[in-house]
Amino acid sequence: MKDYTVDYTKIMDALNSSMDLIEGEGVADENVIQQLSNAQQMVQQAMSYSLSKDRG
């Protein structure tokens, strides 16, 4: 049977690592930073929704 669970922690860690790398390298592309920030917000919303569904 396939496992369809989502590990939000791993996704957030990857996004945070990407953000840290970009900031550490001095990449000033505001578009990339904004897209990563948007992705972080979407993952947070999905995680909150998932947790609320688990609680019933």
CSV table of N, CA and C in Angstrom, one decimal:
chain,number,residue,atom,x,y,z
A,1,MET,N,0.8,-1.2,0.0
A,1,MET,CA,0.0,0.0,0.0
A,1,MET,C,0.9,1.2,0.0
A,2,LYS,N,0.5,2.2,-0.8
A,2,LYS,CA,1.3,3.4,-0.9
A,2,LYS,C,1.1,4.4,0.3
A,3,ASP,N,2.1,5.1,0.7
A,3,ASP,CA,2.0,6.0,1.8
A,3,ASP,C,1.8,7.4,1.2
A,4,TYR,N,0.6,8.0,1.4
A,4,TYR,CA,0.3,9.3,0.9
A,4,TYR,C,0.4,10.4,1.9
A,5,THR,N,1.1,10.2,3.0
A,5,THR,CA,1.3,11.2,4.0
A,5,THR,C,2.3,12.3,3.5
A,6,VAL,N,2.2,13.5,4.0
A,6,VAL,CA,3.1,14.5,3.6
A,6,VAL,C,3.9,14.9,4.8
A,7,ASP,N,5.2,15.0,4.6
A,7,ASP,CA,6.1,15.4,5.7
A,7,ASP,C,6.4,16.9,5.5
A,8,TYR,N,5.5,17.7,6.1
A,8,TYR,CA,5.6,19.1,6.0
A,8,TYR,C,6.9,19.7,6.6
A,9,THR,N,7.4,19.0,7.6
A,9,THR,CA,8.7,19.4,8.2
A,9,THR,C,9.8,19.4,7.2
A,10,LYS,N,9.9,18.3,6.4
A,10,LYS,CA,10.9,18.2,5.4
A,10,LYS,C,10.8,19.2,4.3
A,11,ILE,N,9.5,19.5,3.9
A,11,ILE,CA,9.3,20.5,2.9
A,11,ILE,C,9.8,21.9,3.4
A,12,MET,N,9.4,22.2,4.7
A,12,MET,CA,9.7,23.5,5.3
A,12,MET,C,11.3,23.6,5.4
A,13,ASP,N,11.9,22.5,5.9
A,13,ASP,CA,13.4,22.5,6.0
A,13,ASP,C,14.0,22.8,4.7
A,14,ALA,N,13.5,22.2,3.6
A,14,ALA,CA,14.1,22.4,2.3
A,14,ALA,C,13.9,23.9,1.8
A,15,LEU,N,12.7,24.4,2.1
A,15,LEU,CA,12.5,25.8,1.7
A,15,LEU,C,13.4,26.7,2.5
A,16,ASN,N,13.5,26.5,3.8
A,16,ASN,CA,14.3,27.3,4.7
A,16,ASN,C,15.8,27.2,4.3
A,17,SER,N,16.2,26.0,3.9
A,17,SER,CA,17.6,25.8,3.5
A,17,SER,C,17.9,26.6,2.2
A,18,SER,N,16.9,26.6,1.3
A,18,SER,CA,17.0,27.3,0.0
A,18,SER,C,17.1,28.8,0.3
A,19,MET,N,16.3,29.3,1.2
A,19,MET,CA,16.3,30.7,1.5
A,19,MET,C,17.6,31.1,2.2
A,20,ASP,N,18.1,30.3,3.1
A,20,ASP,CA,19.4,30.5,3.7
A,20,ASP,C,20.5,30.6,2.7
A,21,LEU,N,20.5,29.6,1.8
A,21,LEU,CA,21.5,29.6,0.8
A,21,LEU,C,21.5,30.8,-0.1
A,22,ILE,N,20.3,31.2,-0.5
A,22,ILE,CA,20.2,32.4,-1.4
A,22,ILE,C,20.7,33.6,-0.7
A,23,GLU,N,20.3,33.8,0.6
A,23,GLU,CA,20.7,34.9,1.4
A,23,GLU,C,22.2,34.9,1.7
A,24,GLY,N,22.7,33.7,1.9
A,24,GLY,CA,24.1,33.5,2.2
A,24,GLY,C,25.0,33.8,1.0
A,25,GLU,N,24.5,33.5,-0.2
A,25,GLU,CA,25.3,33.7,-1.4
A,25,GLU,C,25.1,35.2,-1.9
A,26,GLY,N,24.3,35.9,-1.2
A,26,GLY,CA,24.1,37.3,-1.6
A,26,GLY,C,23.3,37.5,-2.9
A,27,VAL,N,22.5,36.5,-3.2
A,27,VAL,CA,21.6,36.6,-4.4
A,27,VAL,C,20.5,37.6,-4.0
A,28,ALA,N,20.4,38.6,-4.8
A,28,ALA,CA,19.5,39.7,-4.5
A,28,ALA,C,18.2,39.7,-5.4
A,29,ASP,N,18.0,38.5,-6.0
A,29,ASP,CA,16.8,38.5,-6.9
A,29,ASP,C,15.6,38.4,-6.1
A,30,GLU,N,14.9,39.5,-6.0
A,30,GLU,CA,13.7,39.7,-5.2
A,30,GLU,C,12.6,38.7,-5.6
A,31,ASN,N,12.5,38.4,-6.9
A,31,ASN,CA,11.5,37.5,-7.4
A,31,ASN,C,11.7,36.1,-6.8
A,32,VAL,N,12.9,35.6,-6.8
A,32,VAL,CA,13.2,34.3,-6.2
A,32,VAL,C,12.9,34.3,-4.7
A,33,ILE,N,13.3,35.3,-4.0
A,33,ILE,CA,13.0,35.4,-2.6
A,33,ILE,C,11.5,35.4,-2.3
A,34,GLN,N,10.8,36.2,-3.1
A,34,GLN,CA,9.3,36.3,-3.0
A,34,GLN,C,8.7,34.9,-3.2
A,35,GLN,N,9.1,34.2,-4.3
A,35,GLN,CA,8.5,32.9,-4.6
A,35,GLN,C,8.8,31.9,-3.5
A,36,LEU,N,10.0,31.9,-2.9
A,36,LEU,CA,10.2,31.0,-1.8
A,36,LEU,C,9.4,31.4,-0.6
A,37,SER,N,9.2,32.7,-0.3
A,37,SER,CA,8.4,33.1,0.8
A,37,SER,C,7.0,32.7,0.6
A,38,ASN,N,6.5,32.9,-0.6
A,38,ASN,CA,5.1,32.4,-0.9
A,38,ASN,C,5.0,30.9,-0.7
A,39,ALA,N,6.0,30.2,-1.1
A,39,ALA,CA,5.9,28.7,-1.0
A,39,ALA,C,5.9,28.3,0.5
A,40,GLN,N,6.7,29.0,1.3
A,40,GLN,CA,6.7,28.8,2.8
A,40,GLN,C,5.3,29.1,3.3
A,41,GLN,N,4.6,30.1,2.9
A,41,GLN,CA,3.3,30.4,3.4
A,41,GLN,C,2.3,29.4,3.0
A,42,MET,N,2.4,28.9,1.8
A,42,MET,CA,1.5,27.9,1.3
A,42,MET,C,1.6,26.6,2.1
A,43,VAL,N,2.9,26.2,2.4
A,43,VAL,CA,3.1,25.0,3.1
A,43,VAL,C,2.6,25.1,4.5
A,44,GLN,N,2.8,26.3,5.1
A,44,GLN,CA,2.3,26.5,6.5
A,44,GLN,C,0.7,26.4,6.5
A,45,GLN,N,0.1,27.0,5.5
A,45,GLN,CA,-1.4,26.9,5.4
A,45,GLN,C,-1.8,25.5,5.2
A,46,ALA,N,-1.1,24.7,4.4
A,46,ALA,CA,-1.5,23.3,4.1
A,46,ALA,C,-1.3,22.5,5.4
A,47,MET,N,-0.2,22.8,6.1
A,47,MET,CA,0.1,22.1,7.4
A,47,MET,C,-1.0,22.4,8.4
A,48,SER,N,-1.4,23.6,8.5
A,48,SER,CA,-2.5,24.0,9.4
A,48,SER,C,-3.8,23.3,9.1
A,49,TYR,N,-4.1,23.3,7.8
A,49,TYR,CA,-5.3,22.7,7.3
A,49,TYR,C,-5.3,21.2,7.7
A,50,SER,N,-4.2,20.6,7.4
A,50,SER,CA,-4.0,19.1,7.6
A,50,SER,C,-4.2,18.8,9.1
A,51,LEU,N,-3.6,19.6,10.0
A,51,LEU,CA,-3.7,19.4,11.4
A,51,LEU,C,-5.1,19.6,11.9
A,52,SER,N,-5.8,20.6,11.3
A,52,SER,CA,-7.2,20.8,11.7
A,52,SER,C,-8.1,19.7,11.3
A,53,LYS,N,-7.8,19.1,10.1
A,53,LYS,CA,-8.6,17.9,9.7
A,53,LYS,C,-8.3,16.7,10.6
A,54,ASP,N,-7.1,16.6,11.0
A,54,ASP,CA,-6.7,15.4,11.9
A,54,ASP,C,-7.5,15.5,13.2
A,55,ARG,N,-7.7,16.7,13.7
A,55,ARG,CA,-8.4,16.9,15.0
A,55,ARG,C,-9.9,16.7,14.9
A,56,GLY,N,-10.4,16.7,13.7
A,56,GLY,CA,-11.8,16.4,13.5
A,56,GLY,C,-12.5,17.7,13.4
